[in-house]
Coordinates of C-alpha atoms in Angstrom, one line a residue:
X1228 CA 112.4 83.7 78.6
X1229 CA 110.0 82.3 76.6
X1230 CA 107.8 84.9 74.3
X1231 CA 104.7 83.8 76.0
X1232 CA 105.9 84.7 79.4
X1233 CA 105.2 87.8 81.6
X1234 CA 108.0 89.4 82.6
X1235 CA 108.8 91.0 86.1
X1236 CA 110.9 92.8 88.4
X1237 CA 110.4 92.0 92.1
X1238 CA 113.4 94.2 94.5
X1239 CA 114.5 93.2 97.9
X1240 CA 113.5 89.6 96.6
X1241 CA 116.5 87.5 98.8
X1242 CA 114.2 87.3 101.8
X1243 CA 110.5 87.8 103.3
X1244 CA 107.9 89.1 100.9
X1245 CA 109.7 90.0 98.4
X1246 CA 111.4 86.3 97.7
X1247 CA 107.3 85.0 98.2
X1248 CA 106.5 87.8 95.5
X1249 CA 109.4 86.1 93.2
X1250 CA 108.1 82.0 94.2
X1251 CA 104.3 82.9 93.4
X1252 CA 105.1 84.5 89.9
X1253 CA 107.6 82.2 89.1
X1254 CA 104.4 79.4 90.0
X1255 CA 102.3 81.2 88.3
X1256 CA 104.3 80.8 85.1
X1257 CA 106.4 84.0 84.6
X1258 CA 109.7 85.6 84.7
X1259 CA 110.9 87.3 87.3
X1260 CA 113.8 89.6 87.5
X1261 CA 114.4 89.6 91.1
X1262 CA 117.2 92.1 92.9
X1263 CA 119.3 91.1 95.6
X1264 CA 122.6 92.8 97.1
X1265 CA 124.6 90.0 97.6
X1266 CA 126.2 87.6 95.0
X1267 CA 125.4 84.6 97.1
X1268 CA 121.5 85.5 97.6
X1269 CA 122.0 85.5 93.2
X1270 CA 123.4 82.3 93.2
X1271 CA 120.3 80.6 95.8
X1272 CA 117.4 82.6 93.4
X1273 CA 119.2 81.6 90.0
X1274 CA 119.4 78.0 90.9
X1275 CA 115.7 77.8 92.3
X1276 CA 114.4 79.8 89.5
X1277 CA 116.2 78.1 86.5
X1278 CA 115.1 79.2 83.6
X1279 CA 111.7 80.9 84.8
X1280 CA 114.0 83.7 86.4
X1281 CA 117.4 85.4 87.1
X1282 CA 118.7 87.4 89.8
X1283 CA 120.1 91.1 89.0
X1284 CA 122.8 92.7 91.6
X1285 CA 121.9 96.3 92.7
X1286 CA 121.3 98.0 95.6
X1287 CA 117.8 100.3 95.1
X1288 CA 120.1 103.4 97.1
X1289 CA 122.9 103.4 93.6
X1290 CA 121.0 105.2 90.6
X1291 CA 124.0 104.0 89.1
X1292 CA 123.7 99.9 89.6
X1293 CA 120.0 100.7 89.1
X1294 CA 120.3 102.0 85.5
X1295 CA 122.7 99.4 84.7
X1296 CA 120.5 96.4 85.5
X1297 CA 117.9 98.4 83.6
X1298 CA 120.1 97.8 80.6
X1299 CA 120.5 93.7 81.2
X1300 CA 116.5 93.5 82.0
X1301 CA 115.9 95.7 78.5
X1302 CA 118.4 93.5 77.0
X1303 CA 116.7 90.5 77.7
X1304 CA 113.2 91.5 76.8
X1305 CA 114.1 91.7 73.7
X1306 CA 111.9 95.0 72.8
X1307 CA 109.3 94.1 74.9
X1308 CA 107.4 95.7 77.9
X1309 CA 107.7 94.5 81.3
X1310 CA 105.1 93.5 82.4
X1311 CA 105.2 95.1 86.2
X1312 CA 107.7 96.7 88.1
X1313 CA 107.4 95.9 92.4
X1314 CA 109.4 97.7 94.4
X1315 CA 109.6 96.3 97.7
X1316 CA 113.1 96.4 99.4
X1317 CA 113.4 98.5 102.6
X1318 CA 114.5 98.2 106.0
X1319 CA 113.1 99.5 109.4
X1320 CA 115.3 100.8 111.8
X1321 CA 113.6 102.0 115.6
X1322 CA 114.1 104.4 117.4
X1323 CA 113.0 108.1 119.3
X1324 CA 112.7 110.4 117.0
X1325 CA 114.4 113.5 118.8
X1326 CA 117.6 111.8 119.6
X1327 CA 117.5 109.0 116.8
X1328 CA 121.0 109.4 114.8
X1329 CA 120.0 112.0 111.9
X1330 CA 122.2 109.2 109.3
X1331 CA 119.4 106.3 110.4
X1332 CA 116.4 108.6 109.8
X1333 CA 118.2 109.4 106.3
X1334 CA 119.5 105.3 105.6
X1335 CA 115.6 104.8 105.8
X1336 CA 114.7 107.6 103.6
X1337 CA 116.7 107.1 100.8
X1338 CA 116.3 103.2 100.4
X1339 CA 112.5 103.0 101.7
X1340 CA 111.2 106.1 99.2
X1341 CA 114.1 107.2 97.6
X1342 CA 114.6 103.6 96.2
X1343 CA 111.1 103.6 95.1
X1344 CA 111.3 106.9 93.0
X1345 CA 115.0 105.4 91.3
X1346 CA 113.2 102.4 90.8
X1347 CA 110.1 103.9 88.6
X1348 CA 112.2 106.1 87.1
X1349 CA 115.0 103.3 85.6
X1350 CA 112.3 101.2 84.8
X1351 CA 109.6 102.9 83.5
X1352 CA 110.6 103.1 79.8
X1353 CA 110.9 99.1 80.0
X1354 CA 107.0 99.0 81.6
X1355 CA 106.2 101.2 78.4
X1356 CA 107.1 104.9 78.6
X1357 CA 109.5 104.5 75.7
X1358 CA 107.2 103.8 73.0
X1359 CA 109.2 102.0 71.0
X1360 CA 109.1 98.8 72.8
X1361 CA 106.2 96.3 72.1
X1362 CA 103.3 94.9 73.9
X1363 CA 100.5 96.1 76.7
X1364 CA 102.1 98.7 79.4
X1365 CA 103.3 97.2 82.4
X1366 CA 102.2 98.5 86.3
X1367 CA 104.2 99.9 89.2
X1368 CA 103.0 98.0 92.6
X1369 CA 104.3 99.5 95.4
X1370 CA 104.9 98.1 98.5
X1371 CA 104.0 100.2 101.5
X1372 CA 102.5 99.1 105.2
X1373 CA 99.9 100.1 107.6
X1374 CA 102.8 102.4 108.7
X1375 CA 101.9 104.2 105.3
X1376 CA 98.2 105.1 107.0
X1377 CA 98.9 105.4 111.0
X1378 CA 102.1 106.5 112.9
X1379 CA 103.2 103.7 115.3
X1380 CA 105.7 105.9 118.0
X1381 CA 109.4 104.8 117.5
X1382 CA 109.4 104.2 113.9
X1383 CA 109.2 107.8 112.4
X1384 CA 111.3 107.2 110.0
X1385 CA 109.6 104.1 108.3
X1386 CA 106.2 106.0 109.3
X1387 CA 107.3 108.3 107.1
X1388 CA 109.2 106.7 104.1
X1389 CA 106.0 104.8 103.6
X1390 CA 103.5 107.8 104.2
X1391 CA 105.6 109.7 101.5
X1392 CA 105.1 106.4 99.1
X1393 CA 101.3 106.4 99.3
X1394 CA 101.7 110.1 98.6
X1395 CA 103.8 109.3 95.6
X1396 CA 102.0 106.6 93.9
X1397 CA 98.7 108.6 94.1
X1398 CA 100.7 111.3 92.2
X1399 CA 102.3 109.0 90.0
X1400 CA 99.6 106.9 89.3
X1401 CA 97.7 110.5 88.0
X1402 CA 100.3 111.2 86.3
X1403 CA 101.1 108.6 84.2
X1404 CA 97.3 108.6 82.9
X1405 CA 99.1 109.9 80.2
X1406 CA 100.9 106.8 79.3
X1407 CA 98.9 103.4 80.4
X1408 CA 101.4 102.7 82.6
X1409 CA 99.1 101.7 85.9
X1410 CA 100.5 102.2 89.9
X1411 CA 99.0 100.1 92.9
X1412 CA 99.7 100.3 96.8
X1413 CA 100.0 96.6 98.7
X1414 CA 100.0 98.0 102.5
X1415 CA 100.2 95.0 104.6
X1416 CA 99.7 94.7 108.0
X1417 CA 102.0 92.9 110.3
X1418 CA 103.5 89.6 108.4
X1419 CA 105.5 86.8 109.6
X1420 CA 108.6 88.4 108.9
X1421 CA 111.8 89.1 110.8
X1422 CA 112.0 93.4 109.6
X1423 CA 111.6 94.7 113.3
X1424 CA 114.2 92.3 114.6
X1425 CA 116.7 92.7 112.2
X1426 CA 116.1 96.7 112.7
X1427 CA 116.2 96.3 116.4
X1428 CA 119.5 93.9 116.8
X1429 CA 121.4 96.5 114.4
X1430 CA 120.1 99.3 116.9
X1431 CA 121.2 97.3 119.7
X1432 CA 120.3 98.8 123.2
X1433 CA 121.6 102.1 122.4
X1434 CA 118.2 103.9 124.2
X1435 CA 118.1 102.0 127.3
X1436 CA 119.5 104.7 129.9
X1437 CA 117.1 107.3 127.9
X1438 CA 113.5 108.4 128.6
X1439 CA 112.3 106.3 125.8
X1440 CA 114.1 103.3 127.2
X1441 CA 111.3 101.1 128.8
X1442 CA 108.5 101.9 126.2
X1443 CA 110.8 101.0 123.2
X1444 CA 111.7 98.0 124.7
X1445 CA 108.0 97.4 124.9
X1446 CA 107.3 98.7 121.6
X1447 CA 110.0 95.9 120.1
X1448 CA 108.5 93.3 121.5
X1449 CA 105.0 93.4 120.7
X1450 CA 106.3 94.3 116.9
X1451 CA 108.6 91.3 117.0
X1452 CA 105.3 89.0 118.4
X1453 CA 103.0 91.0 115.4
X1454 CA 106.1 90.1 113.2
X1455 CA 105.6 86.0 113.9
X1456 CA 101.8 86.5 114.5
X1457 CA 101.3 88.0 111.1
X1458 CA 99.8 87.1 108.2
X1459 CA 102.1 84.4 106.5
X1460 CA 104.0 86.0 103.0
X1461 CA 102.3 83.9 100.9
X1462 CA 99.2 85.8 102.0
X1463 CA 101.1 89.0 100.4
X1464 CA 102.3 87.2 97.6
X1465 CA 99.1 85.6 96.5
X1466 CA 97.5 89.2 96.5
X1467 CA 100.2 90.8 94.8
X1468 CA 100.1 88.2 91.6
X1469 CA 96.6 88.9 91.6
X1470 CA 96.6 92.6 91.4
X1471 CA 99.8 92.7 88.8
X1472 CA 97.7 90.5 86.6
X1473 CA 93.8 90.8 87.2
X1474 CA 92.1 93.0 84.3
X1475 CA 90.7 95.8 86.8
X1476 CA 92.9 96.2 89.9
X1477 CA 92.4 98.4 93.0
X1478 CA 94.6 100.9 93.4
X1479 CA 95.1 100.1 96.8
X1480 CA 95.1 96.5 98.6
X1481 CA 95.2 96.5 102.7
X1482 CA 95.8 93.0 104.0
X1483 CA 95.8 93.5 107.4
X1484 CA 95.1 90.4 110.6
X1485 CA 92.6 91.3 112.7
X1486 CA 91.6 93.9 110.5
X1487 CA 88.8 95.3 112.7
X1488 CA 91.0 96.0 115.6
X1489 CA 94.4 96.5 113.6
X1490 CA 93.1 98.9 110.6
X1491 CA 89.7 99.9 111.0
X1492 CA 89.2 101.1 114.5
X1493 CA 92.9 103.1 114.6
X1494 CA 91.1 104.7 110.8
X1495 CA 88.4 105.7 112.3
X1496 CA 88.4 106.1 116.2
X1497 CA 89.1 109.9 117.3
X1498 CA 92.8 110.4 117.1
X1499 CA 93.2 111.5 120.9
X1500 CA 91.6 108.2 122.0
X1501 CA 94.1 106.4 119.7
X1502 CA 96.8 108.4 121.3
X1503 CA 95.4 107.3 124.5
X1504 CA 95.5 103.4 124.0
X1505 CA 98.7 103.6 122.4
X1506 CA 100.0 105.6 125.0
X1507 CA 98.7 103.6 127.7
X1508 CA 100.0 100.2 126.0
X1509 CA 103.5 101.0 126.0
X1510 CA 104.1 103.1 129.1
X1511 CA 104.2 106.7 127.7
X1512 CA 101.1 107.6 129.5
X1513 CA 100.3 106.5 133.3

């Protein structure tokens, strides 16, 4: 790592986003720290990252893996702040919320919010809280969803994992007023990647005999269309670079398609109309 460069840790960076996040900082110039689970998805990032980046092995639901790749990262800045912390790993897992298994509901919990509070708390002494290392303080940017503003049905759990990360960074971000450290939100809308598929195909079919059957069914396939219809990652990536380094961020960035239909009509229409719509698209109301 060069002493000129900006450091930074992307999570969940084998795949999607989060490996467009690493590419476009790494483009850009910087380091990038970039967490994966799995030794082979290190070995892919290390080689195309050379010696503008390394990959660090955790997994954001072990406090425990978390602290110790805190320790390499510190280790390598070499008393130095890091320069931004985003914590983007999760997984999205469907399914009705009254007979949904309690352990899938918790799974998305712990690694979509819980992750994110390890996460700022492991790394926020290397973004600056510990006083002693050198150079400007570093920002949190947290990645959420339009899930973190509107409940789509069938995905209460990763309705509410990213509801309760808004909620957090607002606090946080108040909070650490005290020490420079700054805290963003990213809530993209739907992006050309394969989340709800992969959360689907490890639900299998499991509801199909169930009440909820037919308009889940529904419900997976217009988020696996949004999923390819989306905004491309780069799109995300691009505006994530920008807010970790541009002198006066917002605190909150909404890239959503469509955005008229997909964000500002479902903000601001009476919620009993939205119910309606939404109700009527996917076969819960006649």
């Amino acid at each position: 790592m060069r002493a000129d460069q900006k450091a930074f840790l992307v999570t969940g960076a084998s795949t999607g986003i989060g490996r467009a996040i690493a590419d476009r900082l790494v483009a850009q110039g910087h380091y990038v720290f970039a967490s994966v689970r799995k030794q082979a998805d290190a070995d892919a990032l290390n080689a195309a990252f050379g010696e503008n980046g390394q990959a660090v092995l955790f997994d954001v639901s072990d406090m425990a893996a978390i602290e110790a790749a805190a320790l390499v990262i510190g280790d390598a800045l070499n008393g130095r702040t890091l320069a931004g912390l985003v914590n983007n790993a999760g997984i999205a897992l469907p399914g009705p919320a009254l007979i949904q298994p309690l352990s899938e509901i918790e799974q998305v919990m712990n690694i979509n919010f819980m992750g994110v509070v390890r996460c700022c708390r492991a790394f926020a002494p290397l973004l600056g809280a510990d006083s002693a290392r050198t150079g400007p303080k570093g920002r949190i940017l947290n990645i959420t969803s339009v899930s973190g503003k509107f409940g789509y049905p069938f995905t209460a759990a990763y309705v509410a994992a990213k509801h309760a990360v808004e909620g957090f960074s607002d606090s946080l971000r108040r909070e650490l007023l005290l020490i420079g450290i700054d805290v963003i939100v990213v809530g993209p809308g739907a992006v050309k990647t394969p989340i709800w598929e992969k959360g689907a195909a490890a639900g299998g079919n499991k509801y199909k005999d169930t009440i909820w059957g037919k308009p889940l069914e529904r419900l997976t396939q217009s988020l696996a269309a949004m999923d390819q219809e989306g905004l491309e990652v780069s799109v995300v990536a691009n505006l994530v670079e920008e807010a970790l380094t541009t002198a006066h961020p917002k605190t909150r960035y909404a890239p959503v398609p469509n955005k008229l239909v997909n964000w500002w009509l479902a903000r601001f229409l009476p919620a009993r109309m939205v119910d309606r719509v939404v109700g009527k698209s996917l076969s819960l109301l006649p």
